[in-house]
XYZ file of N, CA, C and O in Angstrom:
304
model
N 0.854 -1.206 -0.013
C -0.041 -0.049 -0.018
C 0.889 1.254 -0.010
O 0.431 2.255 -0.428
N 2.040 1.181 0.527
C 2.958 2.392 0.555
C 3.265 2.944 -0.764
O 3.266 4.067 -0.922
N 3.496 2.076 -1.840
C 3.784 2.515 -3.080
C 2.647 3.220 -3.703
O 2.825 4.280 -4.457
N 1.522 2.832 -3.371
C 0.242 3.473 -3.860
C 0.188 4.955 -3.348
O -0.123 5.819 -4.071
N 0.417 5.102 -2.022
C 0.302 6.424 -1.524
C 1.455 7.335 -2.001
O 1.337 8.537 -2.205
N 2.698 6.734 -2.195
C 3.704 7.475 -2.727
C 3.394 7.956 -4.182
O 3.675 9.191 -4.572
N 2.763 7.192 -4.961
C 2.325 7.588 -6.284
C 1.303 8.741 -6.170
O 1.392 9.694 -6.918
N 0.385 8.606 -5.296
C -0.593 9.609 -5.136
C 0.036 10.963 -4.642
O -0.308 12.039 -5.118
N 0.991 10.835 -3.700
C 1.622 12.047 -3.211
C 2.454 12.707 -4.379
O 2.482 13.973 -4.447
N 3.095 11.874 -5.183
C 3.872 12.488 -6.308
C 2.933 13.177 -7.240
O 3.205 14.251 -7.845
N 1.681 12.545 -7.588
C 0.782 13.164 -8.424
C 0.295 14.489 -7.888
O 0.124 15.470 -8.574
N -0.075 14.493 -6.589
C -0.519 15.716 -5.897
C 0.542 16.817 -5.967
O 0.306 17.957 -6.225
N 1.835 16.379 -5.755
C 2.930 17.352 -5.803
C 2.954 18.031 -7.213
O 3.206 19.229 -7.329
N 2.820 17.243 -8.183
C 2.879 17.744 -9.589
C 1.632 18.686 -9.822
O 1.759 19.683 -10.408
N 0.515 18.331 -9.209
C -0.666 19.234 -9.430
C -0.442 20.501 -8.650
O -0.893 21.581 -9.183
N 0.160 20.515 -7.525
C 0.411 21.715 -6.775
C 1.313 22.666 -7.611
O 1.072 23.867 -7.750
N 2.401 22.066 -8.127
C 3.333 22.877 -8.957
C 2.593 23.416 -10.160
O 2.722 24.642 -10.518
N 1.656 22.652 -10.763
C 1.007 23.125 -11.916
C 0.064 24.241 -11.549
O -0.131 25.277 -12.275
N -0.580 24.098 -10.351
C -1.504 25.185 -9.903
C -0.677 26.489 -9.635
O -1.160 27.578 -10.010
N 0.471 26.359 -9.064
C 1.302 27.524 -8.830
C 1.614 28.175 -10.115
O 1.581 29.401 -10.223
N 2.003 27.378 -11.126
C 2.297 27.923 -12.461
C 1.027 28.542 -13.125
O 1.179 29.726 -13.567
N -0.072 27.849 -13.037
C -1.294 28.317 -13.740
C -1.828 29.633 -13.141
O -2.370 30.453 -13.848
N -1.700 29.738 -11.755
C -2.262 30.911 -11.126
C -1.143 32.043 -11.006
O -1.359 33.012 -10.268
N -0.019 31.844 -11.567
C 1.127 32.755 -11.534
C 1.490 33.271 -10.022
O 1.621 34.388 -9.776
N 1.469 32.197 -9.220
C 1.822 32.556 -7.781
C 3.332 32.863 -7.639
O 4.156 32.157 -8.265
N 3.652 33.820 -6.847
C 5.048 34.310 -6.692
C 5.525 33.818 -5.317
O 4.689 33.614 -4.430
N 6.756 33.853 -5.108
C 7.313 33.573 -3.746
C 6.669 34.531 -2.762
O 6.526 35.635 -2.912
N 6.211 33.820 -1.616
C 5.524 34.550 -0.559
C 4.006 34.421 -0.692
O 3.314 34.728 0.292
N 3.526 34.102 -1.872
C 2.086 33.960 -2.004
C 1.553 32.788 -1.232
O 2.253 31.668 -1.243
N 0.357 32.818 -0.719
C -0.226 31.670 -0.023
C -0.786 30.702 -1.010
O -1.510 31.120 -1.962
N -0.626 29.367 -0.781
C -1.256 28.342 -1.510
C -2.639 28.162 -0.921
O -2.979 28.803 0.085
N -3.424 27.256 -1.382
C -4.710 26.983 -0.843
C -4.676 26.551 0.591
O -3.686 26.038 1.087
N -5.745 26.788 1.294
C -5.896 26.291 2.638
C -5.949 24.702 2.591
O -6.202 24.168 1.487
N -5.714 24.063 3.690
C -5.649 22.675 3.678
C -7.013 22.030 3.252
O -7.095 21.140 2.482
N -8.062 22.606 3.718
C -9.416 22.155 3.380
C -9.647 22.338 1.865
O -10.179 21.390 1.242
N -9.350 23.509 1.329
C -9.530 23.683 -0.126
C -8.646 22.804 -0.979
O -9.055 22.229 -1.950
N -7.389 22.569 -0.502
C -6.469 21.763 -1.206
C -6.982 20.258 -1.273
O -6.897 19.565 -2.251
N -7.418 19.782 -0.087
C -7.991 18.406 -0.028
C -9.155 18.273 -0.953
O -9.227 17.205 -1.653
N -10.016 19.187 -1.110
C -11.174 19.143 -1.937
C -10.683 19.176 -3.388
O -11.166 18.378 -4.241
N -9.747 20.047 -3.713
C -9.280 20.171 -5.103
C -8.564 18.881 -5.598
O -8.750 18.494 -6.679
N -7.670 18.403 -4.757
C -6.832 17.263 -5.150
C -7.445 15.857 -4.802
O -6.968 14.885 -5.304
N -8.508 15.877 -4.050
C -9.328 14.687 -3.767
C -8.425 13.569 -3.181
O -8.446 12.395 -3.732
N -7.671 13.870 -2.182
C -6.803 12.932 -1.516
C -6.998 13.031 -0.020
O -7.518 13.978 0.522
N -6.422 12.101 0.695
C -6.483 12.092 2.149
C -5.535 13.184 2.628
O -4.568 13.643 1.939
N -5.647 13.569 3.945
C -4.796 14.522 4.568
C -3.335 14.094 4.520
O -2.386 14.788 4.323
N -3.224 12.790 4.812
C -1.817 12.157 4.957
C -1.155 12.232 3.506
O 0.051 12.647 3.495
N -1.832 12.002 2.487
C -1.271 12.025 1.105
C -0.917 13.475 0.838
O 0.193 13.802 0.271
N -1.788 14.373 1.115
C -1.542 15.800 0.791
C -0.335 16.323 1.576
O 0.565 16.961 1.007
N -0.214 15.923 2.807
C 0.971 16.389 3.645
C 2.224 15.766 3.178
O 3.308 16.397 3.223
N 2.163 14.555 2.710
C 3.422 13.858 2.092
C 3.803 14.681 0.829
O 5.025 14.928 0.626
N 2.855 15.164 0.085
C 3.208 15.939 -1.131
C 3.816 17.267 -0.709
O 4.829 17.690 -1.323
N 3.301 17.903 0.301
C 3.845 19.120 0.813
C 5.301 18.924 1.365
O 6.140 19.773 1.105
N 5.488 17.769 2.082
C 6.918 17.538 2.568
C 7.855 17.369 1.411
O 8.955 17.921 1.516
N 7.471 16.676 0.352
C 8.263 16.544 -0.766
C 8.624 17.887 -1.435
O 9.787 18.161 -1.699
N 7.632 18.707 -1.637
C 7.815 20.016 -2.290
C 8.593 21.004 -1.340
O 9.379 21.771 -1.893
N 8.412 20.895 -0.062
C 9.231 21.690 0.853
C 10.712 21.245 0.802
O 11.550 22.130 0.810
N 10.924 20.005 0.757
C 12.268 19.483 0.602
C 12.957 19.981 -0.681
O 14.110 20.311 -0.650
N 12.155 20.109 -1.750
C 12.635 20.543 -3.048
C 12.794 22.100 -3.109
O 13.341 22.636 -4.011
N 12.237 22.810 -2.007
C 12.308 24.306 -1.975
C 11.284 25.048 -2.778
O 11.415 26.147 -2.979
N 10.253 24.246 -3.185
C 9.125 24.848 -3.946
C 8.136 25.650 -3.027
O 7.662 26.740 -3.399
N 7.850 25.110 -1.878
C 6.980 25.769 -0.959
C 7.591 25.810 0.465
O 8.629 25.126 0.704
N 6.936 26.537 1.323
C 7.320 26.690 2.684
C 6.035 26.458 3.479
O 4.985 27.015 3.168
N 6.083 25.630 4.593
C 4.910 25.417 5.413
C 5.249 26.080 6.754
O 6.228 25.773 7.379
N 4.317 26.944 7.178
C 4.449 27.652 8.423
C 3.243 27.238 9.306
O 2.207 27.183 8.886
N 3.630 26.923 10.588
C 2.568 26.559 11.546
C 2.047 27.825 12.273
O 2.716 28.890 12.211
N 0.939 27.726 12.855
C 0.405 28.789 13.706
C -0.688 29.541 13.116
O -1.099 29.251 12.011
N -1.221 30.493 13.829
C -2.448 31.307 13.379
C -2.182 31.979 11.981
O -3.116 32.052 11.193
N -1.013 32.469 11.781
C -0.669 33.182 10.492
C 0.047 32.228 9.567
O 0.626 32.633 8.503
N -0.045 30.886 9.816
C 0.697 29.945 9.016
C -0.065 29.460 7.773
O -1.052 30.067 7.457
N 0.510 28.517 7.205
C -0.167 27.916 5.994
C 0.929 27.493 5.031
O 2.098 27.385 5.472
N 0.560 27.290 3.844
C 1.506 26.874 2.793
C 1.759 28.073 1.826
O 0.810 28.611 1.337
N 3.058 28.399 1.674
C 3.452 29.500 0.912
C 4.354 29.167 -0.184
O 5.257 28.276 -0.037
N 4.271 29.789 -1.348
C 5.170 29.561 -2.451
C 6.521 30.054 -2.015
O 6.694 31.115 -1.465
N 7.565 29.235 -2.384
C 8.942 29.668 -2.009
C 9.638 29.997 -3.374
O 9.748 31.089 -3.780
N 10.064 28.937 -4.037
C 10.783 29.134 -5.355
C 10.171 28.228 -6.413
O 10.592 27.108 -6.537
N 9.166 28.728 -7.058
C 8.467 27.919 -8.006
C 9.346 27.502 -9.232
O 10.296 28.167 -9.503
């Protein structure tokens, strides 16, 4: 089952990058809220967060915790 979720996370990561490109998001811009992203990508929270970890490791996005946190574009 792990390979299946890895594939899903990779697909979601690609979709996130495509969304950043399509919407012309710049470094510092906020990506979708978690609830909106889950609805758009139609995946579980765990799969979505795995995609975010991958993109954060790649330097594409930055995830900040807290009241003013969220997912932000870093270097698309």
